[in-house]
Every structure is written in structure tokens, then in C-alpha cells.
Amino acid sequence: MGANAIAAANATFSQLRTLYPGRTDTRLRAMLGIAPMLGPNDVAPEVFTLSHARQALDFARQNQVGRPAFWLMARPELPRWRATVAVTCRGSTRQPFDFT
């Protein structure tokens, strides 16, 4: 999943290059944001882990990405009775602030 976030960022960067041909790569990367969904994602069995978060953050730092973020960090734990991820549940057993 970390590689997927990086691939999506690179694809978006390529699109920005097309949209803004006169801007430098540094300026375009400053316009870029990465915001993966933490924990289980909408497509099973995809899970964005702490390891993936480190990959994405390392990429963002190395490439001067303007807005590294994570989507729905504050979702509560996935209830035991619920088998799928919902916007209100993060579906992760991580402790608070593990991704920070």
C-alpha cells in the first residue's frame, strides 16, 4: 500500500506537469498532497500499515511533497460485529497516535 500511495503521487505529479508546463518540479511537488486511508481500505484485503506510512512519509520528505497527510486518523476502532470498514471506523487495532 505504501508503494501504491507513492505511485499515485507520481502519477498526479505527471498530471501537474502537463497542466502547469512552466512551473519547476520543486514548485509542482509543493502543490502535491498525499492522503492515504489508514488501516483497512475499501478494497479487501488492502491495509495501510505503519510500515506503509513510513514509506509514504519518507517519499514525501525526499521529494518535498507539499501536503503529506493521512485520511481519517480519528476513526474509532472497528466494532467486533462489523466485518467491513466504514467511514466511522478505522478498522485498525493500533494504539492512538501510532501513525503520528
Short mmCIF file of N, CA and C in Angstrom, two decimals:
data_model
loop_
_atom_site.label_atom_id
_atom_site.label_comp_id
_atom_site.label_asym_id
_atom_site.label_seq_id
_atom_site.Cartn_x
_atom_site.Cartn_y
_atom_site.Cartn_z
N MET A 1 0.82 -1.20 0.00
CA MET A 1 0.00 0.00 0.00
C MET A 1 0.86 1.26 0.00
N GLY A 2 2.02 1.22 0.63
CA GLY A 2 2.91 2.38 0.58
C GLY A 2 3.35 2.66 -0.84
N ALA A 3 3.68 1.58 -1.56
CA ALA A 3 4.08 1.73 -2.97
C ALA A 3 2.93 2.27 -3.80
N ASN A 4 1.69 1.86 -3.47
CA ASN A 4 0.53 2.37 -4.20
C ASN A 4 0.36 3.88 -3.97
N ALA A 5 0.55 4.33 -2.74
CA ALA A 5 0.44 5.76 -2.44
C ALA A 5 1.51 6.55 -3.20
N ILE A 6 2.71 6.00 -3.26
CA ILE A 6 3.81 6.65 -3.97
C ILE A 6 3.54 6.68 -5.48
N ALA A 7 3.04 5.56 -6.02
CA ALA A 7 2.72 5.51 -7.45
C ALA A 7 1.63 6.53 -7.79
N ALA A 8 0.63 6.65 -6.92
CA ALA A 8 -0.44 7.63 -7.15
C ALA A 8 0.11 9.05 -7.10
N ALA A 9 1.02 9.31 -6.16
CA ALA A 9 1.64 10.64 -6.07
C ALA A 9 2.44 10.96 -7.32
N ASN A 10 3.19 9.98 -7.81
CA ASN A 10 3.98 10.19 -9.03
C ASN A 10 3.09 10.41 -10.24
N ALA A 11 1.98 9.68 -10.32
CA ALA A 11 1.05 9.87 -11.44
C ALA A 11 0.42 11.26 -11.38
N THR A 12 0.06 11.69 -10.19
CA THR A 12 -0.51 13.03 -10.03
C THR A 12 0.52 14.10 -10.39
N PHE A 13 1.77 13.88 -9.98
CA PHE A 13 2.85 14.81 -10.33
C PHE A 13 2.97 14.94 -11.85
N SER A 14 2.89 13.81 -12.55
CA SER A 14 2.96 13.84 -14.02
C SER A 14 1.81 14.65 -14.61
N GLN A 15 0.63 14.51 -14.02
CA GLN A 15 -0.51 15.29 -14.50
C GLN A 15 -0.31 16.78 -14.23
N LEU A 16 0.26 17.11 -13.07
CA LEU A 16 0.55 18.51 -12.76
C LEU A 16 1.54 19.10 -13.76
N ARG A 17 2.52 18.30 -14.15
CA ARG A 17 3.49 18.76 -15.16
C ARG A 17 2.79 19.15 -16.46
N THR A 18 1.82 18.35 -16.85
CA THR A 18 1.06 18.63 -18.07
C THR A 18 0.21 19.89 -17.91
N LEU A 19 -0.42 20.03 -16.75
CA LEU A 19 -1.29 21.18 -16.50
C LEU A 19 -0.53 22.49 -16.34
N TYR A 20 0.68 22.41 -15.77
CA TYR A 20 1.47 23.61 -15.47
C TYR A 20 2.87 23.47 -16.05
N PRO A 21 3.00 23.50 -17.38
CA PRO A 21 4.29 23.24 -18.02
C PRO A 21 5.38 24.26 -17.69
N GLY A 22 5.03 25.44 -17.25
CA GLY A 22 6.03 26.46 -16.96
C GLY A 22 6.59 26.42 -15.55
N ARG A 23 6.05 25.55 -14.71
CA ARG A 23 6.50 25.51 -13.31
C ARG A 23 7.61 24.49 -13.11
N THR A 24 8.48 24.77 -12.16
CA THR A 24 9.58 23.85 -11.86
C THR A 24 9.05 22.62 -11.13
N ASP A 25 9.84 21.54 -11.16
CA ASP A 25 9.46 20.32 -10.44
C ASP A 25 9.30 20.60 -8.95
N THR A 26 10.17 21.42 -8.40
CA THR A 26 10.09 21.76 -6.98
C THR A 26 8.77 22.43 -6.65
N ARG A 27 8.37 23.36 -7.49
CA ARG A 27 7.10 24.06 -7.27
C ARG A 27 5.91 23.12 -7.44
N LEU A 28 5.98 22.23 -8.42
CA LEU A 28 4.90 21.27 -8.63
C LEU A 28 4.78 20.31 -7.46
N ARG A 29 5.91 19.83 -6.95
CA ARG A 29 5.87 18.91 -5.80
C ARG A 29 5.31 19.61 -4.56
N ALA A 30 5.55 20.90 -4.45
CA ALA A 30 4.99 21.66 -3.33
C ALA A 30 3.47 21.74 -3.43
N MET A 31 2.93 21.60 -4.63
CA MET A 31 1.48 21.61 -4.85
C MET A 31 0.84 20.25 -4.56
N LEU A 32 1.66 19.22 -4.46
CA LEU A 32 1.19 17.85 -4.35
C LEU A 32 0.83 17.48 -2.92
N GLY A 33 -0.21 16.68 -2.77
CA GLY A 33 -0.59 16.15 -1.46
C GLY A 33 -0.76 14.65 -1.54
N ILE A 34 -0.46 13.97 -0.44
CA ILE A 34 -0.65 12.52 -0.33
C ILE A 34 -1.50 12.29 0.92
N ALA A 35 -2.64 11.61 0.79
CA ALA A 35 -3.52 11.39 1.94
C ALA A 35 -4.13 9.99 1.90
N PRO A 36 -3.34 8.94 2.21
CA PRO A 36 -3.88 7.59 2.21
C PRO A 36 -4.82 7.33 3.39
N MET A 37 -5.71 6.36 3.21
CA MET A 37 -6.63 5.95 4.27
C MET A 37 -5.92 4.96 5.18
N LEU A 38 -5.83 5.26 6.46
CA LEU A 38 -5.13 4.40 7.41
C LEU A 38 -5.91 3.13 7.70
N GLY A 39 -5.18 2.05 7.99
CA GLY A 39 -5.82 0.78 8.33
C GLY A 39 -6.42 0.11 7.10
N PRO A 40 -7.43 -0.75 7.32
CA PRO A 40 -8.08 -1.42 6.19
C PRO A 40 -8.72 -0.41 5.25
N ASN A 41 -8.61 -0.69 3.97
CA ASN A 41 -9.17 0.20 2.96
C ASN A 41 -10.46 -0.38 2.40
N ASP A 42 -11.05 0.35 1.48
CA ASP A 42 -12.33 -0.06 0.92
C ASP A 42 -12.25 -1.36 0.12
N VAL A 43 -11.08 -1.69 -0.38
CA VAL A 43 -10.91 -2.90 -1.18
C VAL A 43 -10.16 -3.94 -0.35
N ALA A 44 -10.85 -4.98 0.08
CA ALA A 44 -10.21 -6.03 0.88
C ALA A 44 -9.25 -6.79 -0.01
N PRO A 45 -8.14 -7.24 0.44
CA PRO A 45 -7.62 -7.19 1.81
C PRO A 45 -6.61 -6.06 2.02
N GLU A 46 -6.73 -4.96 1.30
CA GLU A 46 -5.77 -3.86 1.37
C GLU A 46 -5.78 -3.20 2.75
N VAL A 47 -4.59 -3.10 3.36
CA VAL A 47 -4.45 -2.46 4.68
C VAL A 47 -3.25 -1.52 4.62
N PHE A 48 -3.45 -0.27 5.00
CA PHE A 48 -2.36 0.70 5.05
C PHE A 48 -1.78 0.66 6.46
N THR A 49 -0.56 0.11 6.58
CA THR A 49 0.07 -0.15 7.87
C THR A 49 1.03 0.98 8.27
N LEU A 50 1.59 0.84 9.48
CA LEU A 50 2.61 1.79 9.93
C LEU A 50 3.81 1.78 8.99
N SER A 51 4.18 0.61 8.50
CA SER A 51 5.29 0.49 7.56
C SER A 51 5.00 1.28 6.28
N HIS A 52 3.78 1.17 5.79
CA HIS A 52 3.38 1.92 4.60
C HIS A 52 3.40 3.42 4.87
N ALA A 53 2.99 3.81 6.07
CA ALA A 53 3.00 5.23 6.43
C ALA A 53 4.43 5.76 6.41
N ARG A 54 5.37 4.96 6.91
CA ARG A 54 6.78 5.38 6.89
C ARG A 54 7.28 5.54 5.45
N GLN A 55 6.91 4.59 4.58
CA GLN A 55 7.30 4.67 3.17
C GLN A 55 6.78 5.96 2.54
N ALA A 56 5.50 6.24 2.76
CA ALA A 56 4.88 7.42 2.16
C ALA A 56 5.50 8.70 2.72
N LEU A 57 5.75 8.73 4.03
CA LEU A 57 6.35 9.91 4.63
C LEU A 57 7.79 10.12 4.15
N ASP A 58 8.55 9.04 4.05
CA ASP A 58 9.92 9.15 3.52
C ASP A 58 9.91 9.71 2.10
N PHE A 59 9.00 9.19 1.27
CA PHE A 59 8.86 9.70 -0.10
C PHE A 59 8.52 11.19 -0.08
N ALA A 60 7.56 11.55 0.77
CA ALA A 60 7.13 12.96 0.84
C ALA A 60 8.28 13.87 1.25
N ARG A 61 9.07 13.42 2.21
CA ARG A 61 10.21 14.23 2.66
C ARG A 61 11.28 14.34 1.58
N GLN A 62 11.61 13.21 0.96
CA GLN A 62 12.66 13.20 -0.07
C GLN A 62 12.27 14.02 -1.29
N ASN A 63 10.98 14.09 -1.57
CA ASN A 63 10.51 14.77 -2.78
C ASN A 63 9.85 16.11 -2.50
N GLN A 64 9.95 16.57 -1.27
CA GLN A 64 9.40 17.87 -0.88
C GLN A 64 7.92 18.01 -1.24
N VAL A 65 7.15 16.96 -0.95
CA VAL A 65 5.70 16.98 -1.18
C VAL A 65 5.10 18.03 -0.24
N GLY A 66 4.25 18.88 -0.79
CA GLY A 66 3.71 20.00 -0.03
C GLY A 66 2.75 19.64 1.08
N ARG A 67 2.00 18.55 0.93
CA ARG A 67 1.00 18.23 1.93
C ARG A 67 0.92 16.73 2.20
N PRO A 68 1.82 16.19 2.99
CA PRO A 68 1.66 14.80 3.41
C PRO A 68 0.60 14.74 4.51
N ALA A 69 -0.36 13.84 4.38
CA ALA A 69 -1.44 13.75 5.36
C ALA A 69 -1.94 12.31 5.41
N PHE A 70 -2.82 12.05 6.33
CA PHE A 70 -3.46 10.74 6.43
C PHE A 70 -4.94 10.95 6.62
N TRP A 71 -5.73 10.12 5.95
CA TRP A 71 -7.17 10.28 5.96
C TRP A 71 -7.79 9.53 7.13
N LEU A 72 -8.61 10.21 7.88
CA LEU A 72 -9.42 9.65 8.96
C LEU A 72 -8.60 9.01 10.08
N MET A 73 -7.62 9.72 10.55
CA MET A 73 -6.82 9.23 11.66
C MET A 73 -7.67 9.04 12.91
N ALA A 74 -8.72 9.82 13.07
CA ALA A 74 -9.50 9.81 14.30
C ALA A 74 -10.65 8.80 14.30
N ARG A 75 -10.75 7.95 13.28
CA ARG A 75 -11.83 6.97 13.30
C ARG A 75 -11.68 6.05 14.50
N PRO A 76 -12.77 5.67 15.16
CA PRO A 76 -12.68 4.74 16.29
C PRO A 76 -12.39 3.33 15.80
N GLU A 77 -12.13 2.44 16.74
CA GLU A 77 -11.85 1.04 16.40
C GLU A 77 -13.04 0.41 15.67
N LEU A 78 -12.74 -0.58 14.85
CA LEU A 78 -13.77 -1.34 14.14
C LEU A 78 -14.48 -2.23 15.15
N PRO A 79 -15.81 -2.11 15.31
CA PRO A 79 -16.52 -2.98 16.25
C PRO A 79 -16.35 -4.45 15.85
N ARG A 80 -16.31 -5.34 16.82
CA ARG A 80 -16.11 -6.76 16.54
C ARG A 80 -17.22 -7.33 15.65
N TRP A 81 -18.43 -6.79 15.74
CA TRP A 81 -19.54 -7.30 14.95
C TRP A 81 -19.49 -6.85 13.51
N ARG A 82 -18.68 -5.84 13.21
CA ARG A 82 -18.65 -5.30 11.85
C ARG A 82 -17.51 -5.94 11.06
N ALA A 83 -17.83 -6.50 9.93
CA ALA A 83 -16.82 -7.22 9.14
C ALA A 83 -16.15 -6.33 8.09
N THR A 84 -16.70 -5.16 7.82
CA THR A 84 -16.12 -4.31 6.78
C THR A 84 -15.78 -2.93 7.34
N VAL A 85 -14.96 -2.24 6.61
CA VAL A 85 -14.53 -0.90 7.01
C VAL A 85 -15.64 0.10 6.69
N ALA A 86 -15.80 1.07 7.57
CA ALA A 86 -16.76 2.15 7.34
C ALA A 86 -16.06 3.47 7.62
N VAL A 87 -16.66 4.54 7.16
CA VAL A 87 -16.04 5.84 7.39
C VAL A 87 -15.95 6.17 8.87
N THR A 88 -16.78 5.57 9.68
CA THR A 88 -16.77 5.88 11.10
C THR A 88 -15.85 4.97 11.90
N CYS A 89 -15.26 3.95 11.27
CA CYS A 89 -14.40 3.01 11.98
C CYS A 89 -13.09 2.84 11.22
N ARG A 90 -11.98 2.90 11.92
CA ARG A 90 -10.70 2.81 11.23
C ARG A 90 -10.30 1.37 10.94
N GLY A 91 -10.90 0.40 11.63
CA GLY A 91 -10.60 -0.99 11.33
C GLY A 91 -9.20 -1.41 11.70
N SER A 92 -8.55 -0.66 12.55
CA SER A 92 -7.17 -0.94 12.94
C SER A 92 -7.10 -1.16 14.44
N THR A 93 -6.22 -2.04 14.86
CA THR A 93 -6.05 -2.28 16.29
C THR A 93 -4.88 -1.48 16.85
N ARG A 94 -4.38 -0.54 16.09
CA ARG A 94 -3.26 0.29 16.54
C ARG A 94 -3.68 1.17 17.71
N GLN A 95 -2.71 1.59 18.47
CA GLN A 95 -2.95 2.49 19.59
C GLN A 95 -3.07 3.93 19.09
N PRO A 96 -3.74 4.79 19.88
CA PRO A 96 -3.82 6.19 19.48
C PRO A 96 -2.43 6.77 19.22
N PHE A 97 -2.31 7.56 18.19
CA PHE A 97 -1.10 8.28 17.80
C PHE A 97 -0.01 7.40 17.21
N ASP A 98 -0.26 6.12 16.93
CA ASP A 98 0.75 5.26 16.30
C ASP A 98 1.18 5.82 14.95
N PHE A 99 0.27 6.43 14.21
CA PHE A 99 0.59 6.92 12.87
C PHE A 99 1.13 8.35 12.90
N THR A 100 1.31 8.92 14.09
CA THR A 100 1.81 10.31 14.16
C THR A 100 3.29 10.35 14.46
#
